[in-house]
Amino acid sequence: MDDKARIVAETLEPNAIISEIARRYGLRPQQVFAWRREARKQAASAQQESPAFVPAVVTAPPPEAAPTRPARARKREAARDAGVIELEIDGIAMRVGRGADAKTVAAVIRALKAMS
């Protein structure tokens, strides 16, 4: 390892004080900082040039369950739910029925967004 690399490595140690290290080797701290910048750039370009492989995890979506309610029940439910708004924000569902106060609904939506 050449002197320059050894000095830069020494500055990377925990609690290293660069001005003291530079003084010990008869250098200016600015020169040592420049060497550190150069070493970081070289390390970054070396990482960019080498290909990297990351593990890919593929999971199948869960099977959809067959509807368990008869069609007639769905029609009654649809009639009962007429005028109902259903929101889903990050997996949290919210149903807003007729006559709901707009300010309250807005406050609940803001709270849901803040939680996500």
Short mmCIF file of C-alpha atoms in Angstrom, two decimals:
data_model
loop_
_atom_site.label_atom_id
_atom_site.label_comp_id
_atom_site.label_asym_id
_atom_site.label_seq_id
_atom_site.Cartn_x
_atom_site.Cartn_y
_atom_site.Cartn_z
CA MET A 1 0.00 0.00 0.00
CA ASP A 2 1.46 3.36 -0.93
CA ASP A 3 1.79 6.24 1.55
CA LYS A 4 -1.17 8.15 0.14
CA ALA A 5 -3.55 5.18 0.50
CA ARG A 6 -2.23 4.43 3.99
CA ILE A 7 -2.79 8.04 5.10
CA VAL A 8 -6.33 8.08 3.66
CA ALA A 9 -7.08 4.76 5.38
CA GLU A 10 -5.85 6.23 8.66
CA THR A 11 -8.25 9.18 8.31
CA LEU A 12 -11.17 6.77 7.95
CA GLU A 13 -10.59 5.24 11.38
CA PRO A 14 -13.14 6.13 14.10
CA ASN A 15 -12.32 9.36 15.98
CA ALA A 16 -9.56 10.24 13.49
CA ILE A 17 -8.62 13.93 13.46
CA ILE A 18 -7.52 14.80 9.96
CA SER A 19 -5.55 17.91 10.88
CA GLU A 20 -3.45 15.87 13.35
CA ILE A 21 -2.84 13.12 10.81
CA ALA A 22 -1.83 15.68 8.16
CA ARG A 23 0.53 17.39 10.59
CA ARG A 24 2.14 14.07 11.51
CA TYR A 25 3.05 13.47 7.85
CA GLY A 26 4.01 17.07 7.09
CA LEU A 27 0.94 17.69 4.93
CA ARG A 28 -1.78 20.32 4.86
CA PRO A 29 -5.25 19.13 5.92
CA GLN A 30 -6.64 20.41 2.59
CA GLN A 31 -4.38 17.97 0.74
CA VAL A 32 -5.58 15.05 2.85
CA PHE A 33 -9.22 16.06 2.31
CA ALA A 34 -8.58 16.17 -1.45
CA TRP A 35 -7.11 12.65 -1.31
CA ARG A 36 -10.19 11.45 0.59
CA ARG A 37 -12.52 12.97 -2.05
CA GLU A 38 -10.49 11.33 -4.80
CA ALA A 39 -10.64 7.96 -3.01
CA ARG A 40 -14.44 8.25 -2.61
CA LYS A 41 -14.85 9.05 -6.32
CA GLN A 42 -12.70 6.08 -7.31
CA ALA A 43 -14.66 3.77 -5.02
CA ALA A 44 -17.98 5.04 -6.40
CA SER A 45 -16.90 4.58 -10.01
CA ALA A 46 -15.63 1.07 -9.24
CA GLN A 47 -19.03 0.18 -7.79
CA GLN A 48 -20.84 1.58 -10.83
CA GLU A 49 -18.69 -0.37 -13.26
CA SER A 50 -19.11 -3.76 -11.63
CA PRO A 51 -22.44 -5.50 -12.19
CA ALA A 52 -24.40 -6.36 -9.11
CA PHE A 53 -26.95 -9.08 -8.62
CA VAL A 54 -29.78 -8.78 -6.17
CA PRO A 55 -32.15 -11.55 -5.16
CA ALA A 56 -35.58 -11.40 -6.72
CA VAL A 57 -38.49 -12.66 -4.68
CA VAL A 58 -41.64 -13.50 -6.59
CA THR A 59 -44.75 -14.46 -4.73
CA ALA A 60 -48.00 -15.56 -6.24
CA PRO A 61 -51.02 -13.44 -5.40
CA PRO A 62 -53.38 -15.07 -2.91
CA PRO A 63 -56.19 -17.00 -4.58
CA GLU A 64 -59.43 -15.10 -4.69
CA ALA A 65 -62.16 -16.68 -2.64
CA ALA A 66 -65.38 -17.57 -4.39
CA PRO A 67 -68.29 -15.33 -3.41
CA THR A 68 -70.22 -16.92 -0.56
CA ARG A 69 -73.32 -14.73 -0.70
CA PRO A 70 -76.15 -15.49 -3.06
CA ALA A 71 -76.83 -12.97 -5.83
CA ARG A 72 -80.12 -11.90 -4.21
CA ALA A 73 -78.34 -10.78 -1.04
CA ARG A 74 -75.91 -8.74 -3.12
CA LYS A 75 -78.81 -6.89 -4.76
CA ARG A 76 -80.33 -6.01 -1.39
CA GLU A 77 -76.91 -4.90 -0.14
CA ALA A 78 -76.41 -2.74 -3.23
CA ALA A 79 -79.77 -1.05 -2.69
CA ARG A 80 -78.94 -0.45 0.98
CA ASP A 81 -75.48 0.93 0.10
CA ALA A 82 -76.75 3.36 -2.54
CA GLY A 83 -75.15 6.74 -1.88
CA VAL A 84 -72.32 5.25 0.20
CA ILE A 85 -68.73 6.15 -0.66
CA GLU A 86 -66.00 3.68 0.19
CA LEU A 87 -62.35 4.80 0.29
CA GLU A 88 -59.27 2.68 0.75
CA ILE A 89 -55.98 4.37 1.66
CA ASP A 90 -52.98 2.09 2.19
CA GLY A 91 -55.15 -0.87 3.10
CA ILE A 92 -57.42 1.05 5.49
CA ALA A 93 -61.03 1.12 4.33
CA MET A 94 -63.46 3.90 5.20
CA ARG A 95 -67.17 4.01 4.35
CA VAL A 96 -69.00 7.32 4.21
CA GLY A 97 -72.79 7.13 4.28
CA ARG A 98 -75.47 9.61 3.33
CA GLY A 99 -75.66 12.66 5.54
CA ALA A 100 -72.05 12.51 6.70
CA ASP A 101 -70.58 15.87 7.69
CA ALA A 102 -68.06 17.01 5.05
CA LYS A 103 -65.68 18.48 7.64
CA THR A 104 -65.64 15.24 9.62
CA VAL A 105 -65.02 13.18 6.47
CA ALA A 106 -62.17 15.50 5.45
CA ALA A 107 -60.62 15.24 8.93
CA VAL A 108 -60.79 11.43 8.84
CA ILE A 109 -59.18 11.34 5.38
CA ARG A 110 -56.37 13.63 6.55
CA ALA A 111 -55.81 11.39 9.57
CA LEU A 112 -55.66 8.29 7.36
CA LYS A 113 -53.16 9.95 5.03
CA ALA A 114 -51.03 11.03 7.98
CA MET A 115 -50.91 7.44 9.24
CA SER A 116 -49.65 6.12 5.90
#
